Amino acid sequence: MKKIVLATLIGLASANAAAQEEIKFAMEATYAPFEYVDENNEIQGFDVDLANALCDVIEAKCSFHNQPFDSLIPALKFRRYDAAISGIDITEQRQQVVNFTDAYYDNSAAFVALDGKVADQAALKGKRVGVQNGSTHQSYLTEQLDGVTAVPYASYQDAFIDMQNGRIDSVFGDTAVVAEWFKKNDNLVYVGEQVTNAKYFGNGFGIAINKDNQELLDKLNTALKTVKANGQYDEIFNKYFGE
């Protein structure tokens, strides 16, 4: 009898595990501290920890898939993934194509250069500035700064390497991302003040979801409210950005 009961319980547990919802998150994992690949070839970062916390609330399984940044939103449109979490600015233009959760991170942008190379933002005229291809930073440079050449890269790591080697003059990216470079390089400076522009950088980072998946959007927004209320969000934030 005990064996029958045990077998039944194991069967129920297996069935529940098999039925557990999986949420497939796409991200571009060269964007520390938001997402990056560690020495064990596993994707880590603020976005990963936050997504896992949301999945715990939803009682779903998270999986993370490394994709080029400019393919994230097209991949959602074609339903290759359920959501994209990768430091994606909530902008009006993107909201025409996908839905976004409530903002989970307030964002700004910054120019970085090698010390002594670029005096201020006015001196960027005639310079080559690296940006991530498909990003709002690329749009901002192209449409707002006359005389500045936006040089697109598949990742900010590639742009940073080219700046260090003198192939470009500056890099323009999210403040939290470029701030990571200062921790390991003492030859960098910020060029001017941080840039905030709602048209290009939106109202913070959000999780992007296919417009037809209202159910997932509602679940993620509810879970986001939960982790902010119970202190989990603050724990994750302080882990990566300090108190």
Short mmCIF file of C-alpha atoms in Angstrom, two decimals:
data_model
loop_
_atom_site.label_atom_id
_atom_site.label_comp_id
_atom_site.label_asym_id
_atom_site.label_seq_id
_atom_site.Cartn_x
_atom_site.Cartn_y
_atom_site.Cartn_z
CA MET A 1 0.00 0.00 0.00
CA LYS A 2 2.81 2.39 0.93
CA LYS A 3 4.47 1.66 -2.38
CA ILE A 4 1.27 2.46 -4.25
CA VAL A 5 0.83 5.77 -2.39
CA LEU A 6 4.48 6.70 -2.97
CA ALA A 7 4.20 5.88 -6.65
CA THR A 8 1.06 7.99 -6.90
CA LEU A 9 2.73 10.97 -5.22
CA ILE A 10 5.76 10.69 -7.49
CA GLY A 11 3.47 10.52 -10.50
CA LEU A 12 1.59 13.64 -9.42
CA ALA A 13 4.85 15.52 -8.79
CA SER A 14 6.13 14.53 -12.22
CA ALA A 15 2.90 15.63 -13.87
CA ASN A 16 3.01 19.01 -12.09
CA ALA A 17 6.63 19.54 -13.10
CA ALA A 18 5.82 18.65 -16.69
CA ALA A 19 2.89 21.05 -16.69
CA GLN A 20 4.92 23.97 -15.30
CA GLU A 21 4.82 26.96 -17.61
CA GLU A 22 8.10 27.92 -19.28
CA ILE A 23 8.81 31.54 -20.15
CA LYS A 24 11.51 31.88 -22.80
CA PHE A 25 13.39 35.15 -22.38
CA ALA A 26 15.58 36.50 -25.19
CA MET A 27 18.47 38.82 -24.31
CA GLU A 28 21.77 40.09 -25.69
CA ALA A 29 24.23 38.89 -23.07
CA THR A 30 27.13 41.30 -23.54
CA TYR A 31 25.50 44.04 -21.51
CA ALA A 32 26.89 43.85 -17.97
CA PRO A 33 25.63 44.34 -15.36
CA PHE A 34 22.22 43.64 -16.89
CA GLU A 35 23.19 40.44 -18.70
CA TYR A 36 26.52 38.79 -19.42
CA VAL A 37 28.07 35.34 -19.85
CA ASP A 38 30.18 34.23 -16.87
CA GLU A 39 33.27 32.00 -16.74
CA ASN A 40 31.02 28.94 -16.69
CA ASN A 41 29.33 30.05 -19.92
CA GLU A 42 26.09 30.79 -18.08
CA ILE A 43 24.06 33.98 -18.52
CA GLN A 44 24.01 36.10 -15.36
CA GLY A 45 23.07 39.65 -14.42
CA PHE A 46 20.45 41.99 -13.00
CA ASP A 47 17.88 41.16 -15.69
CA VAL A 48 18.41 37.42 -15.18
CA ASP A 49 17.95 37.62 -11.40
CA LEU A 50 14.88 39.81 -11.80
CA ALA A 51 13.32 37.50 -14.39
CA ASN A 52 13.94 34.48 -12.14
CA ALA A 53 12.25 36.29 -9.25
CA LEU A 54 9.25 37.05 -11.47
CA CYS A 55 9.06 33.43 -12.61
CA ASP A 56 9.10 32.28 -8.98
CA VAL A 57 6.05 34.45 -8.28
CA ILE A 58 4.28 33.19 -11.40
CA GLU A 59 5.39 29.61 -10.57
CA ALA A 60 6.91 29.26 -14.01
CA LYS A 61 10.29 28.12 -15.30
CA CYS A 62 12.62 30.71 -16.84
CA SER A 63 14.94 30.00 -19.74
CA PHE A 64 17.36 32.52 -21.23
CA HIS A 65 18.49 32.73 -24.84
CA ASN A 66 21.39 34.86 -26.07
CA GLN A 67 20.47 36.75 -29.27
CA PRO A 68 21.75 39.85 -31.11
CA PHE A 69 20.08 42.97 -29.73
CA ASP A 70 18.61 44.08 -33.05
CA SER A 71 16.87 40.69 -33.44
CA LEU A 72 15.07 40.70 -30.06
CA ILE A 73 11.87 42.49 -31.05
CA PRO A 74 11.58 40.76 -34.47
CA ALA A 75 11.96 37.42 -32.63
CA LEU A 76 9.01 38.33 -30.40
CA LYS A 77 6.88 39.23 -33.41
CA PHE A 78 7.52 35.79 -34.88
CA ARG A 79 6.93 34.12 -31.48
CA ARG A 80 10.36 32.53 -31.23
CA TYR A 81 10.47 33.70 -27.61
CA ASP A 82 7.87 34.75 -25.08
CA ALA A 83 9.58 37.88 -23.81
CA ALA A 84 12.74 39.96 -24.16
CA ILE A 85 14.54 41.44 -21.18
CA SER A 86 17.77 43.15 -22.15
CA GLY A 87 17.92 46.75 -21.01
CA ILE A 88 15.27 47.69 -23.58
CA ASP A 89 14.07 51.29 -23.41
CA ILE A 90 10.30 51.74 -23.46
CA THR A 91 9.73 54.10 -26.39
CA GLU A 92 6.66 55.07 -28.41
CA GLN A 93 8.19 53.62 -31.55
CA ARG A 94 8.77 50.21 -29.98
CA GLN A 95 5.33 50.23 -28.35
CA GLN A 96 3.82 50.24 -31.82
CA VAL A 97 5.35 46.79 -32.37
CA VAL A 98 5.39 45.10 -28.93
CA ASN A 99 3.89 45.55 -25.49
CA PHE A 100 6.01 46.44 -22.47
CA THR A 101 5.63 45.72 -18.80
CA ASP A 102 5.78 48.55 -16.32
CA ALA A 103 9.28 50.01 -16.12
CA TYR A 104 11.67 48.10 -13.88
CA TYR A 105 14.72 50.39 -14.15
CA ASP A 106 15.12 54.15 -14.65
CA ASN A 107 17.66 54.85 -17.36
CA SER A 108 19.99 57.52 -18.69
CA ALA A 109 22.78 57.52 -21.28
CA ALA A 110 26.37 58.72 -21.26
CA PHE A 111 29.31 59.37 -23.57
CA VAL A 112 32.64 57.81 -22.63
CA ALA A 113 36.07 58.47 -24.12
CA LEU A 114 39.73 57.90 -23.36
CA ASP A 115 41.12 60.50 -21.00
CA GLY A 116 42.34 63.56 -22.92
CA LYS A 117 40.73 62.62 -26.23
CA VAL A 118 37.39 64.49 -26.16
CA ALA A 119 36.96 67.62 -24.04
CA ASP A 120 33.16 67.88 -24.01
CA GLN A 121 30.07 66.94 -26.01
CA ALA A 122 30.54 69.91 -28.37
CA ALA A 123 33.92 68.43 -29.29
CA LEU A 124 32.22 65.27 -30.55
CA LYS A 125 31.45 67.04 -33.84
CA GLY A 126 33.47 65.37 -36.55
CA LYS A 127 34.14 62.35 -34.32
CA ARG A 128 33.21 58.70 -34.63
CA VAL A 129 31.06 57.38 -31.78
CA GLY A 130 30.34 53.70 -31.19
CA VAL A 131 26.80 52.54 -30.46
CA GLN A 132 24.98 49.23 -30.36
CA ASN A 133 23.27 48.45 -33.64
CA GLY A 134 19.50 48.83 -33.42
CA SER A 135 19.64 50.77 -30.15
CA THR A 136 17.99 54.05 -29.25
CA HIS A 137 21.49 55.45 -28.77
CA GLN A 138 22.11 54.95 -32.48
CA SER A 139 18.87 56.77 -33.32
CA TYR A 140 19.71 59.63 -30.97
CA LEU A 141 23.13 60.22 -32.52
CA THR A 142 21.82 60.00 -36.07
CA GLU A 143 18.88 62.33 -35.54
CA GLN A 144 20.04 64.76 -32.85
CA LEU A 145 23.79 65.36 -33.17
CA ASP A 146 24.92 66.97 -36.42
CA GLY A 147 28.41 66.14 -37.52
CA VAL A 148 28.77 63.07 -35.30
CA THR A 149 29.20 59.73 -37.04
CA ALA A 150 27.40 56.84 -35.34
CA VAL A 151 29.39 53.65 -35.79
CA PRO A 152 27.15 50.60 -35.13
CA TYR A 153 28.47 47.49 -33.38
CA ALA A 154 26.95 44.11 -32.65
CA SER A 155 27.89 44.57 -28.99
CA TYR A 156 29.23 47.30 -26.72
CA GLN A 157 32.21 45.10 -25.93
CA ASP A 158 33.30 45.40 -29.56
CA ALA A 159 32.79 49.17 -29.48
CA PHE A 160 34.82 49.49 -26.28
CA ILE A 161 37.71 47.50 -27.74
CA ASP A 162 37.76 49.69 -30.84
CA MET A 163 37.76 52.85 -28.69
CA GLN A 164 40.69 51.54 -26.66
CA ASN A 165 42.54 50.86 -29.92
CA GLY A 166 41.82 54.30 -31.36
CA ARG A 167 39.47 53.22 -34.14
CA ILE A 168 36.61 55.32 -32.74
CA ASP A 169 36.66 58.40 -30.50
CA SER A 170 33.89 57.67 -28.02
CA VAL A 171 31.14 55.24 -27.05
CA PHE A 172 27.55 56.24 -26.24
CA GLY A 173 25.50 53.83 -24.13
CA ASP A 174 23.44 53.27 -21.01
CA THR A 175 25.02 54.90 -17.97
CA ALA A 176 24.91 51.74 -15.84
CA VAL A 177 26.63 49.74 -18.58
CA VAL A 178 29.48 52.15 -19.31
CA ALA A 179 29.97 52.63 -15.55
CA GLU A 180 31.08 48.99 -15.39
CA TRP A 181 34.05 49.81 -17.64
CA PHE A 182 35.39 52.36 -15.15
CA LYS A 183 35.83 49.59 -12.57
CA LYS A 184 38.55 47.94 -14.64
CA ASN A 185 39.98 50.82 -16.67
CA ASP A 186 41.60 53.96 -15.25
CA ASN A 187 42.01 55.73 -18.62
CA LEU A 188 38.34 56.60 -19.15
CA VAL A 189 36.33 59.79 -18.65
CA TYR A 190 32.72 60.79 -19.08
CA VAL A 191 32.14 63.32 -21.84
CA GLY A 192 29.68 65.91 -20.56
CA GLU A 193 26.56 65.22 -18.53
CA GLN A 194 24.27 62.21 -18.65
CA VAL A 195 21.66 62.34 -21.40
CA THR A 196 17.94 61.88 -20.71
CA ASN A 197 15.47 62.16 -23.54
CA ALA A 198 12.06 60.48 -23.26
CA LYS A 199 11.65 60.23 -27.03
CA TYR A 200 14.74 58.05 -27.38
CA PHE A 201 15.34 56.56 -23.96
CA GLY A 202 11.71 56.30 -22.97
CA ASN A 203 10.52 55.99 -19.44
CA GLY A 204 12.92 53.32 -18.27
CA PHE A 205 13.59 49.68 -19.15
CA GLY A 206 10.70 47.29 -19.66
CA ILE A 207 10.20 43.65 -20.57
CA ALA A 208 8.99 43.36 -24.17
CA ILE A 209 6.21 40.92 -25.05
CA ASN A 210 4.28 40.01 -28.21
CA LYS A 211 1.20 42.22 -28.51
CA ASP A 212 -1.07 39.17 -28.68
CA ASN A 213 0.09 37.81 -25.31
CA GLN A 214 -1.91 39.94 -22.87
CA GLU A 215 -2.02 37.08 -20.36
CA LEU A 216 1.76 37.00 -19.97
CA LEU A 217 1.92 40.80 -19.78
CA ASP A 218 -0.57 40.79 -16.92
CA LYS A 219 1.28 38.01 -15.09
CA LEU A 220 4.65 39.77 -15.36
CA ASN A 221 3.24 43.13 -14.24
CA THR A 222 1.59 41.51 -11.23
CA ALA A 223 4.80 39.67 -10.37
CA LEU A 224 6.82 42.87 -10.76
CA LYS A 225 4.56 44.63 -8.27
CA THR A 226 4.98 41.67 -5.89
CA VAL A 227 8.80 41.63 -5.92
CA LYS A 228 8.89 45.40 -5.45
CA ALA A 229 6.53 45.14 -2.48
CA ASN A 230 8.24 42.20 -0.74
CA GLY A 231 11.80 43.58 -0.96
CA GLN A 232 13.19 41.15 -3.53
CA TYR A 233 13.62 43.88 -6.13
CA ASP A 234 15.68 45.99 -3.73
CA GLU A 235 17.89 43.00 -2.90
CA ILE A 236 18.58 42.33 -6.56
CA PHE A 237 19.15 46.03 -7.31
CA ASN A 238 21.63 46.43 -4.45
CA LYS A 239 23.51 43.31 -5.54
CA TYR A 240 24.42 44.94 -8.85
CA PHE A 241 24.24 48.68 -8.27
CA GLY A 242 24.93 49.12 -4.55
CA GLU A 243 22.75 50.67 -1.91
#
